[in-house]
Coordinates of C-alpha atoms in Angstrom, one line a residue:
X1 CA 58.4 -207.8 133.0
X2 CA 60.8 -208.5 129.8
X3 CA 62.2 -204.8 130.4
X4 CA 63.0 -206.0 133.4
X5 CA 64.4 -208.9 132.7
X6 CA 67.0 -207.1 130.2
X7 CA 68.0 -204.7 133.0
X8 CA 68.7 -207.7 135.2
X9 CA 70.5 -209.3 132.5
X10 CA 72.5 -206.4 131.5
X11 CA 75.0 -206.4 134.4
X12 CA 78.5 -206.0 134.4
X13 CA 81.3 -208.3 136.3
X14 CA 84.2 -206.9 137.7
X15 CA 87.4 -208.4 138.8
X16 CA 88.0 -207.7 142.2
X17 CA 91.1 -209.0 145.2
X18 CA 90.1 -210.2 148.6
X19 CA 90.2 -207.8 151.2
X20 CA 92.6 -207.5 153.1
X21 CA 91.5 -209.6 156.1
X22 CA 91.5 -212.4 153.6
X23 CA 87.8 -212.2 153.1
X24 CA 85.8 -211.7 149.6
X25 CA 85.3 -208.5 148.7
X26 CA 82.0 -208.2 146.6
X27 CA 81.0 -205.3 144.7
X28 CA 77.5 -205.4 143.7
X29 CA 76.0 -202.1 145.4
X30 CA 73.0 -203.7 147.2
X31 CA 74.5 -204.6 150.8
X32 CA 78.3 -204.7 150.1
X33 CA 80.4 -207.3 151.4
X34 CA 77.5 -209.9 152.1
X35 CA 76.8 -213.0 150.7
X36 CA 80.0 -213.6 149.7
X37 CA 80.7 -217.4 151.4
X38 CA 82.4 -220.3 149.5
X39 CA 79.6 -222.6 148.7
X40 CA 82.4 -225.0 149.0
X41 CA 80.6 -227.6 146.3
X42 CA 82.9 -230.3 145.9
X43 CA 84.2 -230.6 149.5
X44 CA 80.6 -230.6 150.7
X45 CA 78.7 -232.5 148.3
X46 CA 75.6 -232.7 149.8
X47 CA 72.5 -233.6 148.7
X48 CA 71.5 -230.2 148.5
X49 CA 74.1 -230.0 145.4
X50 CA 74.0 -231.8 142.2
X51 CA 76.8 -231.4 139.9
X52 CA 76.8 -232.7 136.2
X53 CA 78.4 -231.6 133.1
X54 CA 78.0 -231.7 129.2
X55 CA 80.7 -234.1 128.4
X56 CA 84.0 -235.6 130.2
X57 CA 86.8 -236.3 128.9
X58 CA 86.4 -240.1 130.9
X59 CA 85.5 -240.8 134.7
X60 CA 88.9 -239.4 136.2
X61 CA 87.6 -236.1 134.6
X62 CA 84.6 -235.8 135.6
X63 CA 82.8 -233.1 137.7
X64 CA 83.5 -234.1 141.2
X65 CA 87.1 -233.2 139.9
X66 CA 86.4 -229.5 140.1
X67 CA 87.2 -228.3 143.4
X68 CA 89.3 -225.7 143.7
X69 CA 93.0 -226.5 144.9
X70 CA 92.2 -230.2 143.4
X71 CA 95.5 -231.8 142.4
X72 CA 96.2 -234.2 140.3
X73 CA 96.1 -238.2 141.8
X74 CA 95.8 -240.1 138.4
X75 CA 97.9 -243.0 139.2
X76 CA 95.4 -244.0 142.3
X77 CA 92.6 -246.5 142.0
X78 CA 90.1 -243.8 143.0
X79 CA 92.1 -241.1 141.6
X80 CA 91.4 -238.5 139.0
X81 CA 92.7 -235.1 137.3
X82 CA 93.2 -232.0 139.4
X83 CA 89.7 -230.1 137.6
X84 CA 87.2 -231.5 135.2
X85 CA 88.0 -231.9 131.4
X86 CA 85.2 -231.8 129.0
X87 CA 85.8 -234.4 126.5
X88 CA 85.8 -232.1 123.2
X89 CA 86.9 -228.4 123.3
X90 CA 84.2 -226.3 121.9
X91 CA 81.5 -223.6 123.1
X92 CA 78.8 -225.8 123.7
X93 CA 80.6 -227.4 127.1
X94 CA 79.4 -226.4 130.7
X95 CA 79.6 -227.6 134.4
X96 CA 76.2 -227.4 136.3
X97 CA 75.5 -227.0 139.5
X98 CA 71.9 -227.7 141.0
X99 CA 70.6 -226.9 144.8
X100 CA 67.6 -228.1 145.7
X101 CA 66.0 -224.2 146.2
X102 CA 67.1 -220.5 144.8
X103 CA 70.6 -219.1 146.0
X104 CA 72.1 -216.0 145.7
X105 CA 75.6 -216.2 143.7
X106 CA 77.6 -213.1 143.8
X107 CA 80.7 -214.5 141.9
X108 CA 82.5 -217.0 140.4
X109 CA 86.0 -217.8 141.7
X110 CA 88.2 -220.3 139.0
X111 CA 90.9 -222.2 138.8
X112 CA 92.8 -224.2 135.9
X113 CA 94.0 -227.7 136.3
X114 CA 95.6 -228.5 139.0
X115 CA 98.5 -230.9 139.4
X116 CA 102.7 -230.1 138.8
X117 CA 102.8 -232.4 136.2
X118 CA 100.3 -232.1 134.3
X119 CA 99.6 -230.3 131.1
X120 CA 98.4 -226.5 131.1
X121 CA 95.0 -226.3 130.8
X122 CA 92.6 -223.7 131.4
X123 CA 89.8 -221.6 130.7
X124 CA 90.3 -217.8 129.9
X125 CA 86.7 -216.7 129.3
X126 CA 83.7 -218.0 130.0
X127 CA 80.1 -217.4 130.8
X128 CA 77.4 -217.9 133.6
X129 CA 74.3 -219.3 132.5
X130 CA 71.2 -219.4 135.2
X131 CA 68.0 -220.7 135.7
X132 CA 65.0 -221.9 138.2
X133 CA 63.4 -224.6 136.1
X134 CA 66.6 -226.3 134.1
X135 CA 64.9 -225.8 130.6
X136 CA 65.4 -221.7 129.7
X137 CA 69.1 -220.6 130.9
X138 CA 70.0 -216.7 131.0
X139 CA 73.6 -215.5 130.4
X140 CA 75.5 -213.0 131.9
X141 CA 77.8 -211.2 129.3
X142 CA 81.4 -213.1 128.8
X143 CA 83.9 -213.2 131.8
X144 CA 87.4 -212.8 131.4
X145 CA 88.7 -216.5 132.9
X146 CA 92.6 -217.1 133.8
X147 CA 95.5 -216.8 132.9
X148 CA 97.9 -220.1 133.8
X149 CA 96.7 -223.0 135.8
X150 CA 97.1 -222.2 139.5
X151 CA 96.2 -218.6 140.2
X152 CA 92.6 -218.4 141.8
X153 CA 90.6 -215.9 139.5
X154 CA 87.7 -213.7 141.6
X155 CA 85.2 -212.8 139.4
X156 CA 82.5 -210.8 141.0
X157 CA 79.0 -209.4 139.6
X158 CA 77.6 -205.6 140.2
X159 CA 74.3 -207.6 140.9
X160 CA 73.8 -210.4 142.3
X161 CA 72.2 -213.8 140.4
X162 CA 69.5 -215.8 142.2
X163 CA 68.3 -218.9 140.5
X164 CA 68.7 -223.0 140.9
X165 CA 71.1 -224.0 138.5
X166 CA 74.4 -222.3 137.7
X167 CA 76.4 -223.7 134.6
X168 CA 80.0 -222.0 134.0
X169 CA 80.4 -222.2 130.0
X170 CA 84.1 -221.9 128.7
X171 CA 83.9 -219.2 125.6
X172 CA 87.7 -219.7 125.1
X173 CA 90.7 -221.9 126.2
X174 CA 94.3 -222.5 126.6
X175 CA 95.2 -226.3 126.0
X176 CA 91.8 -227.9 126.6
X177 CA 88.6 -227.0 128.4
X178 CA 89.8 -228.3 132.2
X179 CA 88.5 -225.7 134.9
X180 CA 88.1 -226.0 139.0
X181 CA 85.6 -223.7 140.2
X182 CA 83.3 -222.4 143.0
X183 CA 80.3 -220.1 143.5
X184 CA 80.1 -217.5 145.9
X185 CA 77.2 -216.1 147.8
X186 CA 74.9 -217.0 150.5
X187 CA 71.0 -218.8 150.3
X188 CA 67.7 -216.7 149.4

């Protein structure tokens, strides 16, 4: 059982353009070009999603701030940053998500902050931490993030990741830890 936990650990992620139809393009070898759908977290926020993070920088940063294409709306009464901020910059920060049951996550796409006025910020590596219980996390190896704020990065895994609870946990940083995000895959 542990050896086959390190095989399904040991996995490598690969950075991989849409095709050209405009869909995902998904290169883990079992059943190519499957289970590739935008869970679509923020837009959706159901109660089959829970999203929570380690820290925020204060409640216009906060989790439900990190869809992708968020923008900026600060100056709003209900407004917020375009991507959530944690509130210190370090290694220990991370932005959960929680279904209610086991999914299938095939890749991770990721955004900086969003917003044409606002500082640049963004995460440009990072890791995937999994689990079915919330208590003992795996990792995947670290994943190279972005490179400005705006460009949507496609990072996609050889194998696919079924578990509960996804965290995305910046390594490293340009500005300040400020990401939008979403998972891509299909259910169990």
């Amino acid at each position: 059982m542990a050896a086959f936990l390190l095989l399904c650990l040991l996995f490598l992620v690969q950075d991989r353009t849409d095709a050209a139809d405009g869909s995902p393009y998904c290169s883990y070898k079992a059943q190519p070009g499957t289970c590739c759908q935008r869970f679509r977290l923020i837009v959706n926020r159901d109660s089959h999603v829970c999203l929570k993070a380690s820290s925020s920088y204060n409640s216009k940063h906060g989790p439900n701030r990190a869809a992708l294409f968020e923008t900026d709306n600060y100056g709003q009464p209900s407004g917020g940053i375009g991507g959530w901020a944690a509130k210190t910059n370090n290694a220990n920060q991370w932005i959960q998500v929680g279904f209610d049951s086991s999914r299938r996550v095939t890749g991770v796409l990721l955004q900086g902050r969003g917003g044409p006025t606002t500082g640049d910020q963004w995460v440009t590596s990072f890791r995937v931490l999994f689990s079915d219980d919330e208590k003992v996390f795996y990792s995947t190896p670290v994943i190279e993030g972005t490179f400005d704020r705006d460009t949507v990065a496609h990072r996609y895994f050889d194998h696919p990741i079924t578990a509960r609870y996804f965290r995305i946990n910046p390594v490293t940083w340009h500005g300040h830890i400020t990401l939008r995000f979403d998972l891509l895959g299909c259910d169990v």
